[in-house]
Amino acid sequence: MTLSALIIAPFIGSLVAACLPANARNREAWLAGAIALAGLLFTGWLFMQADPGEVLYERIAWVPALGLEFVLRLDGLAWVFAMLVQGIGLLVVLYARYYMSPADPVPRFFAFLLAFMGSMLGVVLSGNLVQLVVFWELTSLTSFLLIGYWHHRADARRGARMAFTVTATGGLCLLAGVLLLGHMVGSYDLDAVLAARELIITHELYLPALILIALGALTKSAQFPFHFWLPHAMAAPTPVSSYLHSATMVKAGVFLLMRLWPALAGTEAWTWIIAGAGTCTLLLGAFAAIFQRDMKGLLAYSTISHLGLITTLLGIGTPLAVVAALFHTLNHATFKASLFMAVGIIDHETGTRDMRILRGLYRQMPYTATLAIVASGAMAGVPLLNGFLSKEMFFAETLLVGGDSNWWMSYAALAVGVFGVIYSLRFIAVFFGKPDQPLPREPHEPPRWMRFPVELLVLTCLVVGVVPAISIEPILHQGVVAILGEATPQYDLAVWHGFNLPLLMSFLALVLGAWSYQLLRRRFNLRQREQAPLIHRLSGAQAYENTMLAISRAADFMLRHLGTRRLQPQLLAMTLALLLVPALLVGMLPGLLAPSPHPADAFFIMLWIAGGACALAAAWQAKYQRLAALALAGGTGIVTCLTFLWLSAPDLALTQLMVETVTTILILLGLRWLPPRLRDASPAAAPPWSVRLRRSRDMLLALGGGLGLALLSYAVMVRPMPDSIASFFLEKARSEGGGSNAVNVLLVDFRGFDTMGEITVLCIVALTVYALLRRFRPAAESIAIPAQQANPVDAATRQPPAEQANSGYLQVAGIYMRLLLPFMGITAAYFFLRGHNLPGGGFVAGLIFSVAIIVQYMLAGATWVEDRLHLRPHRWLGYGLSIACATGLGAWAFGYPFLTSHTAHVELPLLGELHLPSAFFFDLGVFATVVGCTMLILVALAHQSTRSHRLPEKADPAREAR
């Protein structure tokens, strides 16, 4: 099992979970749990095998010539976060099994959850900064799907949009910052960046890069002024909140700051930006949490505050502050995940999270209440719990930074400690007192295994709080060494360090917090408060909505004043723009239109004159004579084929000929169902001068555009070409591609990834056309049989197409066409098999085979053909893409770059040695994809003939009278 398996397994599990039936709740939970558990055990095993400070790598070559590699890097920090992502994920999977309702689409939930887990693991394990940004944006996308899981609710849709907009925008800023960082260092490799600290902080681009990277981290970790999205994300199911908003997504921002701390920290700009944002966030979040009435809302704002605490520690920049930041990251994940799960249990069993009506739950839910109280104590910083230790380290660092003269940071830290005690006590208050009103449901304890994750997390809070040196220090040390290296300070995780100022601050925070809570509860009716005083007018969510509204209004203004629904003005603007380009090029390069070094050939010139005449005639006839225009356009295509042959490009000529054949027939089938455009028989009045001027202008623009592009094309073709890569492909086609046809080898081997993208796009286009044509209904005037076929004397007009081909006047043609199908199939196989050495290949063979199918449809009709041939074009598409992907993945599995070709030499009886390149199977995928796409469009067009027999109902006179 390799590092890549840690990332790939969740994504594969996501696809499998999405395919499971909706009632397979246990199977989906077992699948997700097994993937998380296997990854957790493997990551733990790596910790035991690796030496302290050792970094494990896995490099997969992608484009070696450009130095692009898929790099996975597991050091102590990545190991700590990978354990956190998978460990909390495993507990969330178990919890979600009992939390989610049978009515919910559970397969979709676990599919999204596993995809998010894989994205987070990609972030923490990435050894390349650009690769990290890709996974970073994947976390934004998958979190959007998870937050909006209950998409029938408006608050879930709004929260998902808000979270995605903020975090994805931050991701774009992060990408820009990473590009600047790579430009400064000369590499995007993480090791190179971390080793170039002096180069980075002295570079003129340091400040812009720092600001952009900070925007990415601060938006993801919900730091001021981007904190507003996190409370609205509480519309997600509670398992999502306990996973994303305690241990994973919101920790991605602080992980990034820790990861880049050795390269970016230690400057005045770093301290002001990072510590300043963190200090504002921890104060505002803690103060707002006091006045929330929703239990999840309280936890959301407290999460914002604790993330601000971690960010402040990282901004302070001392080595011990980094230790405290990582320690509190782990502590916060444990007690906050348990609190979110406890809130979910309360909501699940009582039907509400409103703290104004929740009272006395300890009587009905004693176990859950006890667990929630202990976890709240850890959040408040009560001694003998893990939160007390890291908060005391925070107090110590603020005292160290302020020194003897500057106490403002220490006062802010003490205020946050007091606020934390107040909102923790408010959270605990729901378990005591007498209920004022009945609850939506009668409270009771949850199922045993639903409570187990909370029990395990609370036990962790206790164990770490009592024996930190044994339980957490070895794990913490791995992460600290990965960040600080040789600068790792001496520190001692112990419950007791004697009487000192940080201990006094902890004691004052507890006492003042308890006293302030009683004061607010009695004097200011804290329980019924609707909003936080002083800061309730500073709504980030409202600013976000106003910004989105302003953008929408600006777009609407531009659309009204600059846009148009008419095609002609759009083409006019495009043509004018295209005319400027050749004019500028001719002006900048006087020798651009040099004479051709090759002598002109009269036959070639006449050929192109004929092609141009066909094109002009097709445009002239397109309005009223569509069939003639199509035939003339086909003539232009034939001229193009002959041009390729003239220029010694038989592969291109063969492909163009088959494409021209297939598209002409498909367009012809489509034209059958368009209503006719008839000329007006009445004498037309002379058009006004404005119309004449407009038509003259359009004609001149059209001529100018065509001539300009023709001249530009001519200039490019007659210019002497510099040394190109063509010789490389010609030389390496046989030795490295296993074929003598350089064009085919180029498509399926050297540029196989491009071909893979092209057939993917081809599938998307075919599916889109099919979906559009399924909803298309022919116009009423085009449903009837065409006039040239409606001859009452001819018996064939009363026969369906199948009868005409079987026993009617097309019987002879039908026999020939049926015999033609296997013959054309053999022809397609011939061109397919020879394609690696001679003109041909999967694309051409697919088109030839498609023509064989099209001929059957044209002769006997859709009903007759589909009764005898089970085409299933969707399967052809799926099999084609699957075979092409499997070819590339096969190379990857053997340690080669994706789609690397290999030629096997097989000895067969009678045939002797047979050369079998792996590109053969990729070409087979291309063949199946082309056949599937053509048949899919053909079926969509052919089925219009079956719908045409469903004539509309006759009008009801009585209904019309009404």
Short mmCIF file of N, CA and C in Angstrom, two decimals, residues 781-922:
data_model
loop_
_atom_site.label_atom_id
_atom_site.label_comp_id
_atom_site.label_asym_id
_atom_site.label_seq_id
_atom_site.Cartn_x
_atom_site.Cartn_y
_atom_site.Cartn_z
N GLU A 781 -46.18 21.15 -40.02
CA GLU A 781 -46.16 21.09 -41.49
C GLU A 781 -45.10 20.16 -42.03
N SER A 782 -44.18 19.66 -41.16
CA SER A 782 -43.15 18.75 -41.66
C SER A 782 -43.42 17.30 -41.30
N ILE A 783 -44.55 17.03 -40.63
CA ILE A 783 -44.84 15.66 -40.21
C ILE A 783 -45.33 14.82 -41.39
N ALA A 784 -46.12 15.42 -42.25
CA ALA A 784 -46.68 14.65 -43.36
C ALA A 784 -45.60 14.18 -44.32
N ILE A 785 -45.93 13.16 -45.12
CA ILE A 785 -45.00 12.64 -46.12
C ILE A 785 -44.69 13.74 -47.12
N PRO A 786 -43.44 13.91 -47.53
CA PRO A 786 -43.11 14.94 -48.52
C PRO A 786 -43.93 14.79 -49.80
N ALA A 787 -44.17 15.90 -50.47
CA ALA A 787 -45.05 15.90 -51.64
C ALA A 787 -44.54 15.00 -52.74
N GLN A 788 -43.20 14.91 -52.91
CA GLN A 788 -42.68 14.08 -53.97
C GLN A 788 -42.88 12.59 -53.72
N GLN A 789 -43.21 12.22 -52.47
CA GLN A 789 -43.48 10.81 -52.17
C GLN A 789 -44.98 10.50 -52.09
N ALA A 790 -45.80 11.51 -52.05
CA ALA A 790 -47.25 11.30 -51.90
C ALA A 790 -47.90 11.13 -53.28
N ASN A 791 -47.62 10.01 -53.92
CA ASN A 791 -48.20 9.70 -55.24
C ASN A 791 -49.25 8.62 -55.05
N PRO A 792 -50.55 8.92 -55.26
CA PRO A 792 -51.60 7.91 -55.01
C PRO A 792 -51.50 6.71 -55.94
N VAL A 793 -50.83 6.87 -57.10
CA VAL A 793 -50.71 5.74 -58.02
C VAL A 793 -49.63 4.77 -57.55
N ASP A 794 -48.59 5.29 -56.93
CA ASP A 794 -47.47 4.45 -56.52
C ASP A 794 -47.85 3.67 -55.27
N ALA A 795 -47.78 2.34 -55.32
CA ALA A 795 -48.13 1.51 -54.16
C ALA A 795 -47.14 1.67 -53.02
N ALA A 796 -45.91 2.10 -53.33
CA ALA A 796 -44.89 2.22 -52.29
C ALA A 796 -45.21 3.29 -51.26
N THR A 797 -46.05 4.26 -51.66
CA THR A 797 -46.37 5.31 -50.71
C THR A 797 -47.20 4.80 -49.55
N ARG A 798 -47.86 3.63 -49.73
CA ARG A 798 -48.68 3.07 -48.66
C ARG A 798 -47.92 2.02 -47.85
N GLN A 799 -46.64 1.86 -48.12
CA GLN A 799 -45.84 0.87 -47.40
C GLN A 799 -44.89 1.56 -46.43
N PRO A 800 -44.71 0.99 -45.25
CA PRO A 800 -43.68 1.52 -44.34
C PRO A 800 -42.30 1.19 -44.88
N PRO A 801 -41.26 1.85 -44.41
CA PRO A 801 -39.90 1.61 -44.93
C PRO A 801 -39.47 0.15 -44.83
N ALA A 802 -39.84 -0.54 -43.74
CA ALA A 802 -39.40 -1.93 -43.59
C ALA A 802 -40.02 -2.82 -44.67
N GLU A 803 -41.29 -2.58 -44.99
CA GLU A 803 -41.94 -3.38 -46.04
C GLU A 803 -41.36 -3.06 -47.40
N GLN A 804 -41.01 -1.81 -47.64
CA GLN A 804 -40.39 -1.45 -48.91
C GLN A 804 -39.07 -2.18 -49.09
N ALA A 805 -38.30 -2.33 -48.01
CA ALA A 805 -37.00 -2.98 -48.12
C ALA A 805 -37.11 -4.49 -48.18
N ASN A 806 -38.20 -5.05 -47.60
CA ASN A 806 -38.34 -6.51 -47.56
C ASN A 806 -38.98 -7.06 -48.84
N SER A 807 -40.08 -6.43 -49.26
CA SER A 807 -40.81 -6.99 -50.41
C SER A 807 -41.27 -5.94 -51.40
N GLY A 808 -40.96 -4.69 -51.15
CA GLY A 808 -41.40 -3.63 -52.04
C GLY A 808 -40.38 -3.32 -53.11
N TYR A 809 -40.45 -2.08 -53.57
CA TYR A 809 -39.60 -1.72 -54.70
C TYR A 809 -38.13 -1.57 -54.30
N LEU A 810 -37.84 -1.59 -52.99
CA LEU A 810 -36.45 -1.51 -52.52
C LEU A 810 -35.90 -2.87 -52.11
N GLN A 811 -36.58 -3.95 -52.56
CA GLN A 811 -36.16 -5.28 -52.12
C GLN A 811 -34.73 -5.59 -52.60
N VAL A 812 -34.44 -5.30 -53.85
CA VAL A 812 -33.10 -5.59 -54.37
C VAL A 812 -32.05 -4.75 -53.63
N ALA A 813 -32.36 -3.47 -53.48
CA ALA A 813 -31.43 -2.61 -52.74
C ALA A 813 -31.27 -3.09 -51.30
N GLY A 814 -32.37 -3.57 -50.70
CA GLY A 814 -32.30 -4.06 -49.33
C GLY A 814 -31.37 -5.25 -49.19
N ILE A 815 -31.44 -6.16 -50.17
CA ILE A 815 -30.55 -7.33 -50.11
C ILE A 815 -29.09 -6.88 -50.20
N TYR A 816 -28.84 -5.97 -51.12
CA TYR A 816 -27.46 -5.48 -51.27
C TYR A 816 -26.98 -4.76 -49.99
N MET A 817 -27.86 -3.97 -49.39
CA MET A 817 -27.46 -3.21 -48.21
C MET A 817 -27.19 -4.13 -47.02
N ARG A 818 -27.97 -5.20 -46.90
CA ARG A 818 -27.71 -6.12 -45.80
C ARG A 818 -26.41 -6.88 -45.99
N LEU A 819 -26.11 -7.21 -47.24
CA LEU A 819 -24.82 -7.84 -47.52
C LEU A 819 -23.67 -6.84 -47.32
N LEU A 820 -24.00 -5.58 -47.50
CA LEU A 820 -22.97 -4.55 -47.36
C LEU A 820 -22.53 -4.38 -45.90
N LEU A 821 -23.41 -4.66 -44.94
CA LEU A 821 -23.09 -4.45 -43.52
C LEU A 821 -21.88 -5.28 -43.09
N PRO A 822 -21.86 -6.62 -43.28
CA PRO A 822 -20.64 -7.35 -42.88
C PRO A 822 -19.42 -6.95 -43.70
N PHE A 823 -19.63 -6.63 -44.99
CA PHE A 823 -18.49 -6.22 -45.81
C PHE A 823 -17.87 -4.93 -45.26
N MET A 824 -18.71 -3.96 -44.92
CA MET A 824 -18.18 -2.71 -44.37
C MET A 824 -17.60 -2.93 -42.98
N GLY A 825 -18.16 -3.90 -42.23
CA GLY A 825 -17.55 -4.24 -40.94
C GLY A 825 -16.14 -4.77 -41.10
N ILE A 826 -15.96 -5.63 -42.12
CA ILE A 826 -14.61 -6.15 -42.40
C ILE A 826 -13.70 -5.02 -42.86
N THR A 827 -14.25 -4.12 -43.69
CA THR A 827 -13.45 -2.97 -44.13
C THR A 827 -13.01 -2.11 -42.94
N ALA A 828 -13.95 -1.89 -42.01
CA ALA A 828 -13.61 -1.12 -40.82
C ALA A 828 -12.52 -1.81 -40.00
N ALA A 829 -12.64 -3.15 -39.86
CA ALA A 829 -11.61 -3.90 -39.13
C ALA A 829 -10.27 -3.80 -39.83
N TYR A 830 -10.28 -3.83 -41.15
CA TYR A 830 -9.04 -3.73 -41.93
C TYR A 830 -8.36 -2.38 -41.68
N PHE A 831 -9.12 -1.30 -41.79
CA PHE A 831 -8.52 0.01 -41.57
C PHE A 831 -8.10 0.19 -40.10
N PHE A 832 -8.83 -0.45 -39.20
CA PHE A 832 -8.46 -0.35 -37.78
C PHE A 832 -7.14 -1.05 -37.51
N LEU A 833 -6.98 -2.26 -38.04
CA LEU A 833 -5.78 -3.06 -37.74
C LEU A 833 -4.54 -2.49 -38.42
N ARG A 834 -4.69 -1.84 -39.56
CA ARG A 834 -3.52 -1.34 -40.27
C ARG A 834 -3.13 0.06 -39.84
N GLY A 835 -3.94 0.67 -38.98
CA GLY A 835 -3.75 2.09 -38.68
C GLY A 835 -2.43 2.45 -38.07
N HIS A 836 -1.75 1.51 -37.36
CA HIS A 836 -0.50 1.85 -36.71
C HIS A 836 0.66 1.94 -37.69
N ASN A 837 0.48 1.38 -38.88
CA ASN A 837 1.57 1.38 -39.86
C ASN A 837 1.19 2.02 -41.19
N LEU A 838 -0.13 2.05 -41.51
CA LEU A 838 -0.62 2.61 -42.77
C LEU A 838 -1.81 3.51 -42.48
N PRO A 839 -2.23 4.33 -43.43
CA PRO A 839 -3.39 5.19 -43.18
C PRO A 839 -4.60 4.40 -42.68
N GLY A 840 -5.18 4.86 -41.62
CA GLY A 840 -6.31 4.19 -40.99
C GLY A 840 -6.35 4.55 -39.52
N GLY A 841 -6.82 3.59 -38.69
CA GLY A 841 -6.88 3.83 -37.25
C GLY A 841 -8.29 3.74 -36.72
N GLY A 842 -8.40 3.89 -35.39
CA GLY A 842 -9.69 3.71 -34.73
C GLY A 842 -10.72 4.74 -35.13
N PHE A 843 -10.31 5.99 -35.36
CA PHE A 843 -11.27 7.03 -35.70
C PHE A 843 -11.89 6.76 -37.07
N VAL A 844 -11.04 6.50 -38.06
CA VAL A 844 -11.54 6.23 -39.42
C VAL A 844 -12.37 4.95 -39.43
N ALA A 845 -11.89 3.91 -38.74
CA ALA A 845 -12.64 2.65 -38.71
C ALA A 845 -13.99 2.84 -38.05
N GLY A 846 -14.05 3.65 -37.00
CA GLY A 846 -15.34 3.91 -36.35
C GLY A 846 -16.30 4.61 -37.27
N LEU A 847 -15.82 5.54 -38.07
CA LEU A 847 -16.69 6.24 -39.02
C LEU A 847 -17.16 5.30 -40.13
N ILE A 848 -16.28 4.41 -40.61
CA ILE A 848 -16.69 3.46 -41.66
C ILE A 848 -17.79 2.54 -41.12
N PHE A 849 -17.59 2.03 -39.92
CA PHE A 849 -18.61 1.16 -39.35
C PHE A 849 -19.91 1.92 -39.09
N SER A 850 -19.80 3.19 -38.71
CA SER A 850 -21.00 4.00 -38.49
C SER A 850 -21.77 4.20 -39.78
N VAL A 851 -21.05 4.38 -40.90
CA VAL A 851 -21.72 4.52 -42.19
C VAL A 851 -22.50 3.25 -42.52
N ALA A 852 -21.93 2.09 -42.18
CA ALA A 852 -22.64 0.84 -42.43
C ALA A 852 -23.97 0.79 -41.66
N ILE A 853 -23.97 1.27 -40.44
CA ILE A 853 -25.22 1.31 -39.65
C ILE A 853 -26.17 2.35 -40.21
N ILE A 854 -25.63 3.51 -40.60
CA ILE A 854 -26.49 4.58 -41.12
C ILE A 854 -27.22 4.12 -42.39
N VAL A 855 -26.52 3.39 -43.23
CA VAL A 855 -27.13 2.90 -44.47
C VAL A 855 -28.33 2.02 -44.17
N GLN A 856 -28.24 1.17 -43.16
CA GLN A 856 -29.36 0.31 -42.79
C GLN A 856 -30.55 1.14 -42.32
N TYR A 857 -30.28 2.17 -41.53
CA TYR A 857 -31.37 3.04 -41.07
C TYR A 857 -32.03 3.75 -42.25
N MET A 858 -31.22 4.25 -43.17
CA MET A 858 -31.78 4.98 -44.31
C MET A 858 -32.64 4.08 -45.18
N LEU A 859 -32.28 2.83 -45.29
CA LEU A 859 -33.00 1.93 -46.20
C LEU A 859 -34.28 1.39 -45.56
N ALA A 860 -34.17 0.84 -44.34
CA ALA A 860 -35.30 0.10 -43.76
C ALA A 860 -35.98 0.83 -42.62
N GLY A 861 -35.45 1.93 -42.15
CA GLY A 861 -36.10 2.66 -41.08
C GLY A 861 -35.65 2.20 -39.70
N ALA A 862 -35.96 3.04 -38.70
CA ALA A 862 -35.48 2.80 -37.34
C ALA A 862 -36.09 1.55 -36.74
N THR A 863 -37.38 1.33 -36.95
CA THR A 863 -38.06 0.20 -36.31
C THR A 863 -37.48 -1.13 -36.76
N TRP A 864 -37.30 -1.29 -38.07
CA TRP A 864 -36.78 -2.56 -38.60
C TRP A 864 -35.35 -2.83 -38.09
N VAL A 865 -34.50 -1.80 -38.12
CA VAL A 865 -33.10 -1.99 -37.72
C VAL A 865 -33.01 -2.31 -36.23
N GLU A 866 -33.74 -1.59 -35.40
CA GLU A 866 -33.59 -1.77 -33.95
C GLU A 866 -34.26 -3.05 -33.47
N ASP A 867 -35.17 -3.62 -34.28
CA ASP A 867 -35.70 -4.95 -33.94
C ASP A 867 -34.65 -6.03 -34.16
N ARG A 868 -33.68 -5.79 -35.03
CA ARG A 868 -32.70 -6.82 -35.38
C ARG A 868 -31.30 -6.53 -34.84
N LEU A 869 -31.00 -5.28 -34.64
CA LEU A 869 -29.68 -4.91 -34.11
C LEU A 869 -29.87 -4.16 -32.79
N HIS A 870 -29.39 -4.74 -31.71
CA HIS A 870 -29.47 -4.08 -30.40
C HIS A 870 -28.23 -3.21 -30.24
N LEU A 871 -28.37 -1.96 -30.64
CA LEU A 871 -27.18 -1.10 -30.76
C LEU A 871 -26.67 -0.62 -29.40
N ARG A 872 -27.56 -0.10 -28.56
CA ARG A 872 -27.19 0.43 -27.24
C ARG A 872 -26.00 1.40 -27.33
N PRO A 873 -26.17 2.53 -27.99
CA PRO A 873 -25.03 3.46 -28.17
C PRO A 873 -24.44 3.97 -26.87
N HIS A 874 -25.27 4.08 -25.80
CA HIS A 874 -24.72 4.54 -24.53
C HIS A 874 -23.64 3.59 -24.03
N ARG A 875 -23.84 2.30 -24.24
CA ARG A 875 -22.84 1.34 -23.79
C ARG A 875 -21.56 1.45 -24.62
N TRP A 876 -21.72 1.70 -25.91
CA TRP A 876 -20.53 1.91 -26.74
C TRP A 876 -19.71 3.08 -26.20
N LEU A 877 -20.40 4.17 -25.83
CA LEU A 877 -19.69 5.31 -25.26
C LEU A 877 -18.96 4.92 -23.97
N GLY A 878 -19.70 4.25 -23.08
CA GLY A 878 -19.09 3.87 -21.80
C GLY A 878 -17.93 2.91 -21.96
N TYR A 879 -18.11 1.90 -22.82
CA TYR A 879 -17.03 0.94 -23.03
C TYR A 879 -15.82 1.61 -23.69
N GLY A 880 -16.07 2.50 -24.63
CA GLY A 880 -14.96 3.16 -25.31
C GLY A 880 -14.12 3.99 -24.35
N LEU A 881 -14.77 4.84 -23.55
CA LEU A 881 -14.02 5.64 -22.58
C LEU A 881 -13.35 4.77 -21.53
N SER A 882 -14.02 3.71 -21.10
CA SER A 882 -13.44 2.82 -20.09
C SER A 882 -12.19 2.13 -20.61
N ILE A 883 -12.24 1.64 -21.86
CA ILE A 883 -11.06 0.97 -22.44
C ILE A 883 -9.91 1.95 -22.58
N ALA A 884 -10.20 3.17 -23.04
CA ALA A 884 -9.14 4.16 -23.19
C ALA A 884 -8.52 4.53 -21.85
N CYS A 885 -9.36 4.72 -20.83
CA CYS A 885 -8.85 5.04 -19.48
C CYS A 885 -8.07 3.86 -18.91
N ALA A 886 -8.58 2.65 -19.10
CA ALA A 886 -7.90 1.47 -18.57
C ALA A 886 -6.51 1.31 -19.18
N THR A 887 -6.36 1.68 -20.45
CA THR A 887 -5.04 1.60 -21.08
C THR A 887 -4.06 2.53 -20.39
N GLY A 888 -4.52 3.75 -20.10
CA GLY A 888 -3.64 4.69 -19.41
C GLY A 888 -3.34 4.28 -17.99
N LEU A 889 -4.36 3.80 -17.28
CA LEU A 889 -4.16 3.37 -15.90
C LEU A 889 -3.28 2.14 -15.81
N GLY A 890 -3.32 1.29 -16.86
CA GLY A 890 -2.44 0.13 -16.86
C GLY A 890 -0.99 0.53 -16.87
N ALA A 891 -0.65 1.55 -17.66
CA ALA A 891 0.73 2.05 -17.65
C ALA A 891 1.08 2.64 -16.30
N TRP A 892 0.13 3.34 -15.70
CA TRP A 892 0.34 3.94 -14.38
C TRP A 892 0.60 2.86 -13.33
N ALA A 893 -0.14 1.77 -13.42
CA ALA A 893 -0.01 0.70 -12.44
C ALA A 893 1.38 0.07 -12.47
N PHE A 894 2.04 0.09 -13.64
CA PHE A 894 3.37 -0.49 -13.75
C PHE A 894 4.48 0.54 -13.55
N GLY A 895 4.11 1.71 -13.05
CA GLY A 895 5.11 2.71 -12.72
C GLY A 895 5.50 3.63 -13.83
N TYR A 896 4.74 3.64 -14.94
CA TYR A 896 5.04 4.52 -16.07
C TYR A 896 4.03 5.67 -16.10
N PRO A 897 4.38 6.78 -16.78
CA PRO A 897 3.40 7.87 -16.90
C PRO A 897 2.11 7.40 -17.58
N PHE A 898 1.06 8.13 -17.30
CA PHE A 898 -0.27 7.81 -17.82
C PHE A 898 -0.24 7.70 -19.34
N LEU A 899 -0.80 6.60 -19.89
CA LEU A 899 -0.92 6.35 -21.32
C LEU A 899 0.43 6.08 -22.01
N THR A 900 1.44 5.69 -21.23
CA THR A 900 2.69 5.28 -21.85
C THR A 900 2.47 3.98 -22.62
N SER A 901 2.94 3.97 -23.89
CA SER A 901 2.70 2.81 -24.74
C SER A 901 3.79 1.77 -24.56
N HIS A 902 3.41 0.51 -24.72
CA HIS A 902 4.35 -0.61 -24.66
C HIS A 902 3.95 -1.63 -25.72
N THR A 903 4.94 -2.18 -26.41
CA THR A 903 4.68 -3.14 -27.48
C THR A 903 5.10 -4.53 -27.03
N ALA A 904 4.14 -5.46 -27.07
CA ALA A 904 4.43 -6.85 -26.72
C ALA A 904 4.63 -7.65 -28.01
N HIS A 905 5.51 -8.63 -27.96
CA HIS A 905 5.79 -9.49 -29.11
C HIS A 905 5.32 -10.90 -28.77
N VAL A 906 4.26 -11.32 -29.46
CA VAL A 906 3.59 -12.59 -29.15
C VAL A 906 3.81 -13.56 -30.30
N GLU A 907 4.19 -14.79 -29.98
CA GLU A 907 4.35 -15.84 -30.98
C GLU A 907 3.06 -16.64 -31.08
N LEU A 908 2.47 -16.67 -32.28
CA LEU A 908 1.24 -17.41 -32.51
C LEU A 908 1.48 -18.50 -33.56
N PRO A 909 0.81 -19.65 -33.43
CA PRO A 909 0.95 -20.71 -34.45
C PRO A 909 0.49 -20.19 -35.81
N LEU A 910 1.22 -20.58 -36.83
CA LEU A 910 0.94 -20.24 -38.22
C LEU A 910 1.23 -18.77 -38.52
N LEU A 911 0.83 -17.87 -37.61
CA LEU A 911 1.01 -16.45 -37.88
C LEU A 911 2.42 -15.99 -37.56
N GLY A 912 3.09 -16.69 -36.66
CA GLY A 912 4.44 -16.29 -36.29
C GLY A 912 4.42 -15.19 -35.24
N GLU A 913 5.42 -14.30 -35.29
CA GLU A 913 5.54 -13.24 -34.29
C GLU A 913 4.54 -12.12 -34.61
N LEU A 914 3.82 -11.71 -33.56
CA LEU A 914 2.80 -10.67 -33.70
C LEU A 914 3.16 -9.52 -32.77
N HIS A 915 3.25 -8.33 -33.35
CA HIS A 915 3.54 -7.13 -32.56
C HIS A 915 2.21 -6.54 -32.06
N LEU A 916 2.05 -6.45 -30.75
CA LEU A 916 0.79 -5.98 -30.17
C LEU A 916 1.07 -4.79 -29.25
N PRO A 917 0.97 -3.57 -29.77
CA PRO A 917 1.21 -2.40 -28.90
C PRO A 917 0.00 -2.13 -28.01
N SER A 918 0.26 -1.58 -26.81
CA SER A 918 -0.84 -1.23 -25.91
C SER A 918 -1.70 -0.12 -26.51
N ALA A 919 -1.11 0.68 -27.43
CA ALA A 919 -1.91 1.71 -28.11
C ALA A 919 -3.03 1.10 -28.93
N PHE A 920 -2.91 -0.21 -29.27
CA PHE A 920 -3.99 -0.90 -29.98
C PHE A 920 -5.28 -0.83 -29.17
N PHE A 921 -5.18 -1.05 -27.85
CA PHE A 921 -6.37 -1.04 -27.01
C PHE A 921 -6.90 0.38 -26.83
N PHE A 922 -5.99 1.35 -26.77
CA PHE A 922 -6.45 2.74 -26.71
C PHE A 922 -7.19 3.11 -27.98
#
